[in-house]
Short mmCIF file of C-alpha atoms in Angstrom, two decimals:
data_model
loop_
_atom_site.label_atom_id
_atom_site.label_comp_id
_atom_site.label_asym_id
_atom_site.label_seq_id
_atom_site.Cartn_x
_atom_site.Cartn_y
_atom_site.Cartn_z
CA MET A 1 75.11 123.68 86.42
CA THR A 2 78.12 123.43 84.02
CA THR A 3 79.06 125.71 81.23
CA ASP A 4 81.92 125.62 78.65
CA ILE A 5 84.85 127.06 79.69
CA ASP A 6 85.95 129.20 76.67
CA SER A 7 84.17 131.16 74.52
CA HIS A 8 86.09 129.82 71.63
CA ALA A 9 85.63 126.48 72.03
CA PRO A 10 82.40 125.10 70.35
CA GLY A 11 79.66 126.16 72.14
CA GLY A 12 81.31 128.18 74.19
CA HIS A 13 79.29 130.58 76.73
CA GLY A 14 81.74 132.76 77.34
CA LEU A 15 82.80 131.85 80.80
CA ASN A 16 86.18 130.96 82.02
CA LEU A 17 88.25 129.99 84.75
CA HIS A 18 88.31 132.99 87.30
CA ARG A 19 91.72 134.99 87.64
CA THR A 20 91.55 135.09 90.99
CA ILE A 21 94.94 133.83 92.53
CA THR A 22 98.44 134.58 93.03
CA TRP A 23 101.90 133.26 93.05
CA LYS A 24 101.23 132.67 96.45
CA HIS A 25 98.45 130.78 96.17
CA ALA A 26 99.64 128.75 93.26
CA PHE A 27 102.76 127.98 95.93
CA TRP A 28 100.12 126.20 98.13
CA LEU A 29 98.56 124.67 96.17
CA ALA A 30 101.87 123.00 94.40
CA ALA A 31 103.38 122.48 98.08
CA GLY A 32 101.55 119.40 98.31
CA ALA A 33 103.84 118.00 95.49
CA PRO A 34 107.17 117.23 98.26
CA ALA A 35 104.74 115.50 100.19
CA LEU A 36 105.14 112.87 97.58
CA VAL A 37 108.18 111.86 99.16
CA LEU A 38 105.99 109.22 101.29
CA PHE A 39 105.41 107.56 98.20
CA THR A 40 108.67 106.36 97.21
CA LEU A 41 110.72 106.85 100.28
CA GLY A 42 110.39 103.20 101.39
CA PRO A 43 111.06 101.63 97.93
CA VAL A 44 114.24 104.23 97.10
CA SER A 45 115.72 103.83 100.25
CA SER A 46 115.03 100.17 100.46
CA THR A 47 116.85 99.86 97.42
CA VAL A 48 120.29 101.91 97.92
CA GLY A 49 120.42 102.37 101.33
CA PRO A 50 122.62 104.71 102.59
CA LEU A 51 123.15 106.38 99.36
CA SER A 52 119.20 107.27 99.58
CA PRO A 53 119.65 111.41 101.00
CA VAL A 54 122.26 111.53 97.92
CA VAL A 55 119.88 110.41 95.44
CA TRP A 56 117.11 112.58 96.45
CA ILE A 57 119.30 115.17 96.29
CA VAL A 58 120.44 115.21 93.02
CA SER A 59 117.21 114.42 91.76
CA ALA A 60 115.61 117.65 93.65
CA CYS A 61 118.88 119.74 91.68
CA CYS A 62 118.08 118.33 88.05
CA ALA A 63 114.12 119.11 89.20
CA LEU A 64 114.85 122.61 89.93
CA LEU A 65 117.21 122.99 86.68
CA GLN A 66 114.25 121.90 84.76
CA ALA A 67 111.86 123.91 85.99
CA PHE A 68 113.54 126.96 84.52
CA ALA A 69 112.30 125.81 80.68
CA TYR A 70 108.68 125.18 82.21
CA ALA A 71 108.72 128.70 83.73
CA GLU A 72 109.91 130.31 80.31
CA ILE A 73 107.13 128.34 78.36
CA SER A 74 104.24 128.97 80.69
CA GLY A 75 104.69 132.72 80.79
CA MET A 76 104.43 132.52 76.88
CA PHE A 77 100.53 131.36 77.10
CA PRO A 78 98.88 133.42 80.06
CA ASN A 79 95.28 132.08 79.04
CA LYS A 80 95.85 128.46 79.36
CA SER A 81 95.84 126.50 81.96
CA GLY A 82 96.97 123.04 82.52
CA GLY A 83 100.47 123.00 83.24
CA ALA A 84 104.15 122.41 81.53
CA SER A 85 102.49 119.74 79.02
CA VAL A 86 99.85 122.39 77.54
CA PHE A 87 101.93 124.79 76.66
CA GLY A 88 104.65 121.90 75.49
CA ALA A 89 102.26 120.68 73.23
CA VAL A 90 101.98 123.99 71.03
CA ALA A 91 105.53 123.25 70.01
CA TRP A 92 105.16 119.86 69.18
CA VAL A 93 101.74 119.77 67.01
CA ARG A 94 103.59 121.95 64.33
CA TYR A 95 105.60 118.96 63.59
CA GLY A 96 102.28 116.28 63.76
CA LYS A 97 98.88 116.84 64.78
CA ILE A 98 99.20 113.76 67.32
CA LEU A 99 102.73 114.86 68.90
CA GLY A 100 100.34 117.77 70.74
CA PRO A 101 97.93 115.84 72.62
CA ILE A 102 100.68 112.79 73.36
CA SER A 103 102.26 115.84 75.66
CA VAL A 104 99.01 116.55 77.54
CA TRP A 105 97.52 113.10 77.43
CA VAL A 106 101.05 111.53 79.08
CA ASN A 107 101.18 114.12 81.77
CA TRP A 108 97.41 113.57 82.93
CA LEU A 109 98.25 109.71 82.85
CA ALA A 110 101.18 110.60 85.09
CA TRP A 111 99.52 112.88 87.67
CA SER A 112 95.78 111.56 88.08
CA PRO A 113 96.90 108.38 89.25
CA VAL A 114 98.58 109.95 92.26
CA ILE A 115 95.33 110.27 93.46
CA ALA A 116 94.61 106.54 94.22
CA ILE A 117 98.19 105.96 94.87
CA GLY A 118 98.19 109.10 98.12
CA VAL A 119 94.65 107.78 99.02
CA SER A 120 95.53 104.38 99.05
CA LEU A 121 98.72 104.85 101.01
CA ALA A 122 96.68 106.78 103.55
CA GLY A 123 94.23 104.32 103.75
CA TYR A 124 96.95 101.91 104.68
CA TYR A 125 97.97 104.06 107.60
CA LEU A 126 94.65 104.80 108.67
CA ILE A 127 93.82 100.88 108.54
CA ASP A 128 97.12 100.27 110.77
CA ILE A 129 96.34 102.64 113.54
CA LEU A 130 92.69 101.38 113.91
CA PHE A 131 92.96 97.94 114.01
CA ALA A 132 96.17 95.54 115.28
CA ALA A 133 97.38 92.98 112.90
CA GLY A 134 95.33 89.96 112.39
CA ALA A 135 92.41 91.67 112.94
CA PRO A 136 89.35 90.67 110.80
CA ALA A 137 88.87 94.16 109.18
CA ARG A 138 92.48 93.74 108.04
CA GLN A 139 92.21 90.36 106.43
CA TRP A 140 88.83 90.19 104.40
CA GLU A 141 88.99 91.07 101.03
CA ILE A 142 86.43 90.14 97.86
CA THR A 143 88.91 89.40 94.58
CA LEU A 144 87.47 90.62 91.37
CA VAL A 145 89.59 90.13 88.48
CA ASN A 146 93.17 87.86 88.63
CA LEU A 147 95.79 90.07 86.93
CA GLY A 148 98.79 87.48 87.58
CA PHE A 149 99.23 87.54 83.44
CA LEU A 150 100.50 90.93 84.06
CA GLN A 151 102.51 90.31 87.48
CA GLU A 152 102.68 87.93 89.79
CA GLY A 153 100.05 88.59 92.44
CA LEU A 154 98.49 91.55 90.65
CA ARG A 155 94.85 91.74 91.16
CA LEU A 156 91.69 93.92 91.26
CA ARG A 157 90.42 93.72 95.08
CA ILE A 158 87.89 95.04 97.39
CA ASP A 159 89.53 95.31 100.79
CA ALA A 160 89.05 98.08 103.89
CA VAL A 161 91.83 100.16 102.48
CA TYR A 162 89.87 100.32 99.11
CA LEU A 163 86.86 101.49 101.73
CA ALA A 164 89.05 104.28 103.37
CA ALA A 165 90.54 105.26 100.67
CA TRP A 166 87.10 106.02 98.88
CA LEU A 167 86.51 108.22 101.66
CA MET A 168 89.20 110.29 101.48
CA VAL A 169 89.11 111.16 97.90
CA LEU A 170 85.42 112.31 97.99
CA ILE A 171 86.71 114.36 100.90
CA VAL A 172 89.38 116.21 98.63
CA PHE A 173 87.15 116.25 95.57
CA GLY A 174 84.36 117.95 97.31
CA ILE A 175 86.97 120.74 98.47
CA GLN A 176 88.30 121.19 94.85
CA HIS A 177 84.18 121.13 93.64
CA ARG A 178 84.22 124.88 95.19
CA GLY A 179 86.39 126.98 93.04
CA ILE A 180 90.10 127.41 92.74
CA LEU A 181 90.12 130.14 95.43
CA ARG A 182 88.39 128.42 97.85
CA ALA A 183 91.05 125.23 97.12
CA ALA A 184 93.65 127.34 97.60
CA ARG A 185 92.73 128.57 100.62
CA ALA A 186 91.66 124.89 102.17
CA GLN A 187 95.26 123.92 100.77
CA ILE A 188 97.04 126.58 103.33
CA ALA A 189 95.30 124.83 106.08
CA LEU A 190 96.51 121.67 104.86
CA ALA A 191 99.65 122.61 104.65
CA VAL A 192 99.86 124.04 108.23
CA VAL A 193 98.98 120.73 109.66
CA ALA A 194 100.81 118.39 107.04
CA LEU A 195 104.00 120.21 105.93
CA ILE A 196 105.21 121.44 109.35
CA PRO A 197 104.65 118.20 111.42
CA LEU A 198 106.54 116.31 108.32
CA PHE A 199 109.46 119.01 109.10
CA ALA A 200 109.74 118.63 113.18
CA ILE A 201 109.65 114.95 112.19
CA ALA A 202 112.44 114.75 110.02
CA LEU A 203 114.26 118.15 112.21
CA SER A 204 113.54 115.94 115.36
CA PRO A 205 116.31 113.57 115.17
CA LEU A 206 119.19 116.15 113.55
CA LEU A 207 118.95 118.17 117.03
CA THR A 208 118.74 115.20 119.01
CA ASP A 209 121.33 112.12 119.45
CA SER A 210 118.84 109.52 117.67
CA PHE A 211 120.48 110.47 114.64
CA ASP A 212 123.12 108.03 113.55
CA TRP A 213 125.68 109.59 111.41
CA SER A 214 127.04 105.77 110.73
CA ASN A 215 123.54 104.71 109.20
CA LEU A 216 124.83 106.58 106.23
CA PHE A 217 127.77 104.83 105.37
CA PRO A 218 128.76 102.90 103.22
CA LEU A 219 128.06 104.64 99.77
CA LEU A 220 127.02 101.44 98.25
CA PRO A 221 123.89 100.43 96.91
CA LEU A 222 121.94 97.03 98.42
CA LEU A 223 121.46 93.99 96.79
CA PRO A 224 118.01 92.75 96.45
CA SER A 225 117.32 89.95 99.46
CA SER A 226 114.82 87.77 100.77
CA ASP A 227 116.02 86.68 104.12
CA GLY A 228 116.27 90.35 105.12
CA GLN A 229 120.01 89.86 105.48
CA VAL A 230 122.05 93.29 104.73
CA HIS A 231 123.81 92.56 101.38
CA TYR A 232 125.76 95.82 99.57
CA ALA A 233 126.10 95.46 96.03
CA GLN A 234 129.63 96.85 94.40
CA TRP A 235 130.22 99.46 91.58
CA ASP A 236 129.89 97.18 88.71
CA GLY A 237 126.97 97.19 86.18
CA LEU A 238 124.54 95.54 88.93
CA GLY A 239 125.04 97.98 91.65
CA VAL A 240 124.56 101.06 89.19
CA SER A 241 121.73 99.22 87.68
CA ILE A 242 120.30 99.64 91.32
CA LEU A 243 121.17 102.82 91.28
CA LEU A 244 119.50 104.03 88.17
CA ALA A 245 116.10 102.36 89.69
CA ALA A 246 116.37 104.57 92.91
CA PHE A 247 116.78 107.67 90.30
CA PHE A 248 113.75 106.59 88.68
CA GLY A 249 111.62 106.43 91.98
CA ALA A 250 112.65 109.49 93.25
CA SER A 251 111.99 111.74 90.18
CA TYR A 252 108.02 110.61 90.68
CA ALA A 253 108.23 112.51 93.56
CA THR A 254 111.26 115.47 93.27
CA TYR A 255 109.94 116.62 89.89
CA PRO A 256 106.33 117.25 89.98
CA PHE A 257 105.91 120.69 92.06
CA GLU A 258 106.11 121.81 88.63
CA THR A 259 102.46 121.72 88.86
CA ALA A 260 102.88 125.15 89.99
CA VAL A 261 102.25 126.45 86.30
CA CYS A 262 98.65 124.77 86.23
CA TYR A 263 97.21 127.53 87.30
CA THR A 264 98.34 130.44 84.63
CA ARG A 265 94.80 131.16 83.56
CA GLU A 266 93.51 132.01 86.91
CA PHE A 267 96.62 133.74 87.82
CA ARG A 268 95.60 137.77 88.42
CA ASP A 269 99.31 138.86 86.62
CA PRO A 270 100.45 135.66 84.78
CA GLY A 271 103.46 137.35 83.67
CA LYS A 272 104.80 137.46 86.94
CA ASP A 273 102.97 135.06 88.89
CA THR A 274 104.01 132.17 86.79
CA TYR A 275 107.54 132.26 87.16
CA ARG A 276 107.04 133.13 91.14
CA ALA A 277 104.92 130.12 91.60
CA ILE A 278 107.23 126.92 90.31
CA MET A 279 110.46 128.78 91.66
CA SER A 280 109.15 129.41 95.34
CA ALA A 281 107.57 125.91 94.89
CA GLY A 282 110.96 124.46 93.66
CA ILE A 283 112.60 125.90 96.61
CA LEU A 284 110.66 124.26 98.91
CA ALA A 285 110.91 121.15 97.41
CA LEU A 286 114.35 121.12 97.24
CA LEU A 287 113.98 121.66 101.16
CA VAL A 288 111.86 119.05 101.91
CA PHE A 289 113.95 116.05 99.61
CA SER A 290 117.05 117.32 101.26
CA ILE A 291 116.11 116.99 104.84
CA VAL A 292 113.29 114.19 105.35
CA PRO A 293 115.48 111.24 103.30
CA LEU A 294 118.70 112.27 105.90
CA ALA A 295 116.83 111.78 108.86
CA PHE A 296 114.94 108.49 107.70
CA GLN A 297 118.17 107.08 106.85
CA GLY A 298 120.13 108.45 109.92
CA VAL A 299 117.58 107.33 112.28
CA LEU A 300 116.36 103.58 111.16
CA GLY A 301 119.38 102.24 109.55
CA VAL A 302 119.60 99.91 106.87
CA GLU A 303 118.28 96.77 108.78
CA ALA A 304 115.00 98.68 109.31
CA LEU A 305 115.00 99.29 105.72
CA LEU A 306 114.42 95.74 104.45
CA ALA A 307 111.09 95.31 105.99
CA PRO A 308 108.32 94.81 103.56
CA GLY A 309 106.00 97.37 104.54
CA ILE A 310 108.91 99.78 104.02
CA ILE A 311 109.66 98.24 100.98
CA SER A 312 105.81 98.80 99.59
CA GLY A 313 105.77 102.21 101.37
CA THR A 314 102.38 101.17 103.12
CA GLU A 315 104.15 101.23 106.49
CA ILE A 316 106.17 104.52 106.22
CA GLY A 317 104.03 106.32 108.26
CA SER A 318 104.84 103.74 111.53
CA ALA A 319 108.30 104.01 110.46
CA MET A 320 108.41 107.63 110.95
CA ALA A 321 106.37 107.65 114.05
CA THR A 322 109.26 105.41 115.65
CA MET A 323 112.03 108.22 114.63
CA VAL A 324 110.32 110.32 117.11
CA GLY A 325 109.53 108.02 120.09
CA GLY A 326 106.84 107.93 122.51
CA GLY A 327 104.33 105.27 122.72
CA VAL A 328 100.57 104.48 121.35
CA ILE A 329 99.30 107.86 121.14
CA THR A 330 102.34 109.72 119.89
CA LYS A 331 102.35 107.21 116.91
CA THR A 332 98.65 107.59 116.73
CA ILE A 333 98.47 111.27 115.98
CA ILE A 334 102.00 110.94 114.29
CA VAL A 335 100.33 109.33 111.77
CA GLY A 336 97.22 110.78 111.32
CA PHE A 337 99.30 114.01 110.71
CA LEU A 338 100.94 111.87 108.02
CA ILE A 339 97.84 110.76 106.56
CA MET A 340 96.85 114.45 106.42
CA THR A 341 100.23 115.00 104.41
CA LEU A 342 99.01 112.29 101.93
CA LEU A 343 95.63 114.29 101.20
CA PHE A 344 97.41 117.31 101.10
CA SER A 345 99.75 115.60 97.69
CA VAL A 346 96.30 114.17 96.78
CA SER A 347 94.47 117.52 96.26
CA THR A 348 97.37 119.17 94.71
CA ALA A 349 97.18 116.33 92.00
CA MET A 350 93.45 116.51 91.54
CA ALA A 351 93.83 120.45 91.32
CA GLY A 352 96.79 119.96 88.65
CA SER A 353 95.24 116.83 86.98
CA SER A 354 91.96 118.33 86.11
CA ARG A 355 93.08 121.18 84.43
CA THR A 356 95.41 119.61 82.36
CA LEU A 357 91.86 117.33 81.70
CA TYR A 358 89.91 120.88 80.85
CA GLN A 359 92.77 122.43 78.41
CA GLY A 360 93.15 119.38 76.74
CA GLY A 361 89.21 119.50 76.22
CA VAL A 362 89.55 123.45 75.02
CA ASP A 363 92.29 122.85 72.58
CA GLY A 364 90.84 120.25 70.90
CA TRP A 365 93.32 117.42 72.09
CA LEU A 366 90.38 115.65 74.48
CA PRO A 367 86.52 115.04 73.95
CA ARG A 368 84.79 118.34 74.23
CA TYR A 369 83.06 117.83 77.01
CA LEU A 370 86.22 118.02 79.32
CA GLY A 371 85.98 121.63 78.77
CA ARG A 372 82.78 122.76 80.83
CA VAL A 373 83.60 124.36 84.36
CA ASN A 374 80.52 124.82 86.87
CA ASN A 375 79.37 128.06 88.20
CA LYS A 376 82.38 128.60 90.93
CA GLY A 377 85.07 128.23 87.85
CA ALA A 378 85.87 124.67 88.99
CA PRO A 379 86.73 122.42 85.60
CA VAL A 380 84.07 119.96 87.26
CA ALA A 381 83.45 117.55 83.95
CA ALA A 382 87.42 116.82 84.09
CA MET A 383 87.34 116.17 88.09
CA MET A 384 84.38 114.33 87.38
CA THR A 385 86.42 112.06 84.71
CA ASP A 386 89.64 111.91 87.37
CA LEU A 387 87.25 110.43 90.04
CA VAL A 388 85.80 108.00 88.10
CA PHE A 389 89.40 107.07 86.82
CA ASN A 390 90.92 106.90 89.95
CA MET A 391 87.93 104.77 92.02
CA LEU A 392 89.04 102.21 89.51
CA LEU A 393 92.86 102.21 89.48
CA LEU A 394 91.92 102.06 93.61
CA LEU A 395 91.11 98.43 92.88
CA LEU A 396 94.47 97.52 92.37
CA ASN A 397 96.54 95.70 94.90
CA ASP A 398 99.94 96.66 93.92
CA ILE A 399 101.01 100.43 94.76
CA ILE A 400 104.50 99.44 93.35
CA PHE A 401 103.12 98.40 89.81
CA LEU A 402 100.69 101.58 89.52
CA LEU A 403 103.59 103.71 90.21
CA VAL A 404 106.16 102.33 87.78
CA VAL A 405 103.42 103.00 85.03
CA SER A 406 102.47 106.41 85.97
CA ASN A 407 106.34 107.32 86.32
CA VAL A 408 106.87 105.85 83.15
CA THR A 409 104.37 108.29 81.28
CA TYR A 410 105.71 111.04 83.50
CA LEU A 411 109.27 111.08 82.43
CA PHE A 412 108.07 110.87 78.86
CA PHE A 413 106.02 114.05 78.99
CA VAL A 414 109.06 115.45 81.23
CA PHE A 415 111.30 114.76 78.04
CA MET A 416 108.70 116.39 75.66
CA ASN A 417 108.28 119.30 77.40
CA LEU A 418 112.29 119.99 78.19
CA GLN A 419 112.68 119.55 74.23
CA SER A 420 109.80 122.33 73.98
CA GLY A 421 111.92 124.83 75.36
CA TRP A 422 114.53 124.89 72.53
CA LEU A 423 111.65 124.56 69.91
CA HIS A 424 109.37 127.51 71.22
CA ARG A 425 112.90 129.31 70.50
CA ILE A 426 113.23 128.53 67.03
CA ASP A 427 109.24 128.63 66.19
CA ARG A 428 108.36 131.53 68.32
CA PRO A 429 111.30 133.79 68.64
CA THR A 430 109.29 136.90 68.93
CA THR A 431 107.02 136.14 71.40
CA PRO A 432 106.88 137.84 74.13
CA ARG A 433 108.34 135.92 77.30
CA PRO A 434 108.11 137.77 81.03
CA TYR A 435 110.49 135.29 82.05
CA ARG A 436 113.39 134.17 79.43
CA ALA A 437 116.01 131.27 80.66
CA PRO A 438 119.28 131.62 80.40
CA ASP A 439 120.42 129.79 76.83
CA TRP A 440 122.30 127.49 79.09
CA LEU A 441 119.70 126.27 81.11
CA ILE A 442 117.40 125.53 78.25
CA ALA A 443 120.11 123.45 76.81
CA VAL A 444 120.51 121.96 80.34
CA GLY A 445 117.27 121.10 80.22
CA ALA A 446 116.97 119.77 76.98
CA MET A 447 119.80 117.37 77.86
CA LEU A 448 118.10 116.07 80.71
CA GLY A 449 115.54 115.14 78.86
CA PHE A 450 117.57 112.53 77.32
CA VAL A 451 118.64 111.40 80.68
CA ASN A 452 115.32 111.14 81.60
CA MET A 453 114.42 108.62 78.55
CA PHE A 454 117.55 106.54 79.86
CA LEU A 455 115.99 106.40 83.32
CA LEU A 456 112.51 105.54 82.01
CA GLY A 457 113.86 102.49 80.44
CA ALA A 458 116.10 101.61 83.26
CA GLY A 459 113.74 102.25 85.77
CA GLY A 460 111.13 100.30 84.30
CA ALA A 461 113.16 96.87 83.91
CA PHE A 462 114.17 97.10 87.23
CA TRP A 463 110.93 97.52 89.00
CA ALA A 464 108.31 96.06 87.03
CA PRO A 465 108.98 95.30 82.68
CA SER A 466 105.17 94.58 82.74
CA ALA A 467 104.60 97.86 83.91
CA LEU A 468 106.89 99.58 81.75
CA ALA A 469 104.67 97.75 78.71
CA VAL A 470 101.15 99.02 80.27
CA GLY A 471 102.85 102.37 80.71
CA VAL A 472 103.91 102.37 76.78
CA PHE A 473 100.44 100.88 75.54
CA ALA A 474 98.63 103.54 77.98
CA SER A 475 100.28 106.04 76.26
CA LEU A 476 99.19 104.87 73.08
CA MET A 477 95.62 105.19 74.04
CA ILE A 478 95.86 108.71 72.81
CA LEU A 479 95.39 108.09 69.30
CA PRO A 480 91.98 106.65 69.05
CA VAL A 481 90.91 109.64 71.90
CA PHE A 482 92.51 112.26 69.46
CA TRP A 483 90.87 110.58 66.72
CA TRP A 484 87.63 111.11 67.98
CA ARG A 485 87.89 114.76 69.02
CA HIS A 486 89.92 115.76 66.10
CA TYR A 487 87.98 113.88 63.35
CA VAL A 488 84.44 113.21 64.50
CA GLN A 489 83.63 115.98 66.85
CA ASP A 490 85.49 118.86 65.23
CA GLY A 491 85.55 117.35 61.44
CA GLY A 492 89.14 117.90 61.55
CA VAL A 493 89.63 121.59 62.50
CA PHE A 494 91.18 122.78 65.97
CA PRO A 495 89.40 125.02 67.89
CA ASN A 496 89.65 129.05 66.95
CA GLN A 497 91.69 129.54 70.15
CA MET A 498 93.83 126.54 69.18
CA GLU A 499 94.56 128.18 65.85
CA ASP A 500 95.09 131.12 67.38
CA ASP A 501 97.70 129.75 69.61
CA MET A 502 99.58 128.01 66.54
CA HIS A 503 99.50 131.71 64.51
CA LEU A 504 97.10 130.43 61.87
CA ARG A 505 94.35 132.37 61.65
CA ALA A 506 96.49 135.68 62.10
CA SER A 507 98.39 134.44 59.21
CA GLY A 508 95.82 133.03 56.98
CA MET A 509 97.89 129.89 56.42
CA ASP A 510 96.30 126.25 56.81
CA GLN A 511 99.40 124.68 58.44
CA PRO A 512 101.70 126.46 61.02
CA GLN A 513 105.01 127.77 60.03
CA THR A 514 108.00 125.31 60.86
CA ARG A 515 111.81 126.34 61.35
CA ALA A 516 113.32 123.15 63.08
CA GLY A 517 113.71 121.07 60.26
CA MET A 518 114.32 117.27 61.43
CA LEU A 519 115.42 118.36 64.81
CA PRO A 520 112.27 117.53 66.37
CA TYR A 521 111.91 113.98 65.04
CA ALA A 522 115.49 113.61 65.47
CA ALA A 523 115.05 114.41 69.38
CA LEU A 524 112.43 111.56 69.46
CA LEU A 525 114.12 109.03 67.88
CA GLY A 526 116.99 109.94 70.51
CA GLY A 527 114.88 109.82 73.19
CA GLY A 528 113.66 106.65 72.19
CA MET A 529 116.84 104.93 72.01
CA MET A 530 117.80 106.38 75.18
CA ALA A 531 115.09 104.43 76.68
CA VAL A 532 116.07 101.17 74.82
CA ALA A 533 119.48 101.52 76.33
CA GLY A 534 118.42 102.03 79.74
CA TYR A 535 116.29 98.83 79.50
CA TRP A 536 118.94 97.14 77.91
CA PHE A 537 121.37 97.95 80.36
CA VAL A 538 119.66 97.58 83.42
CA ALA A 539 117.73 93.92 81.79
CA SER A 540 121.63 92.89 81.27
CA HIS A 541 122.92 93.27 84.37
CA VAL A 542 119.54 91.99 86.71
CA SER A 543 118.14 88.59 86.47
#
């Protein structure tokens, strides 16, 4: 049985998401975000080598600085869920109807593929421990569509990894379908079998003689190499381009702990729980991203990082098992724990992205059917949409391509929502803020937004220019989606709840008041110019 989420939504039956959790539950729900280190640890390490730990720590610190703006704007809307993009959309919609849904849309496009990437990596890990190299189970493949026109070797296919990933995503879906409180409890159990072994694997080399400090030097990025030999770049245009590409990859893992604010509508005390949830999740993320990459680099060294399976990320599990040592049984146990770690991150992504979709359905950004929950308070329509979307994404054979597309949309979301911090300050100066960030942190967040746009262009140019184009195209797909919802389904009028958020019904006005003038448009133009500059810089130095 499904019912509409909100009594203010068209056709609503008065049921909402359930206020059953505290910041501690949200912390565990978001604790899967640091597990995203397994997604890009290989690509980042094989790109900058000894610089990898520095990149991860700096990126994690930037993420923590950005979190203060998210914490402030999230506390302003205690009756919304879906995360920072939903709260930021309310700031942007005043300056153009389409600017609100873009924020929500690109956030979902960024978060939802985490499901497909996570279960794909888990599928590779599982096949690796079940079948020997060259086994028929690892070789068969049914090619459905050749996408070589986008990138060489890219295709849609069905193979053993796809089937294993299918099974795992259905397991996670079953957990999330039971409601937020039960999902949070399951997430705590996953954390025990996922994060503790991850910390143990990372800390064991630091406490033994297997850690080689010489592997952390020289502090130079690596040149792309096809001969398997180590070649270092210099601090010229090429070297800086490689470093920027590494920061692009790291940001995909270090930034997403902001998902802790996706559950504001389900907090018992949203005023206090929102800030505590995101800050505690941020501290955990900083800890993970400081320790794990350091141990990975210090034990394996540069030569081991150039293996194809490390570059693609598909053999990170086996590599981390070698950090501990032991035989086949030990390796199997460790890889099994790392599979649980990946499923931990997938569960986090499914919980957060489905609530972004659901709130988009309630607020009038996305199709109305998404604003429905089941009798356990789970946004089941949004979850089913996530499930179908990721079943299609799982057909892609190149995880890095999908990751680049996803991160292009994610960094655009980050930019828009860091700017929404000062936009809300200008347009909503008297709105209650349970947590108010220091002015300088709002300013720092806004500046980091422009830095992220530069990384968007630079990383896209380095990793996969065609993926950058696909990311831009996917972002623009919100135009027909929003047109259908707003003008066909709703007749050009926002739902009552959204009009209340824009202070339209209370003021009796048709359009919300704006005080920022041309500043929002100047910010968008500046962000676009930074992305173009980043692309040009890397494209001019990397052949």
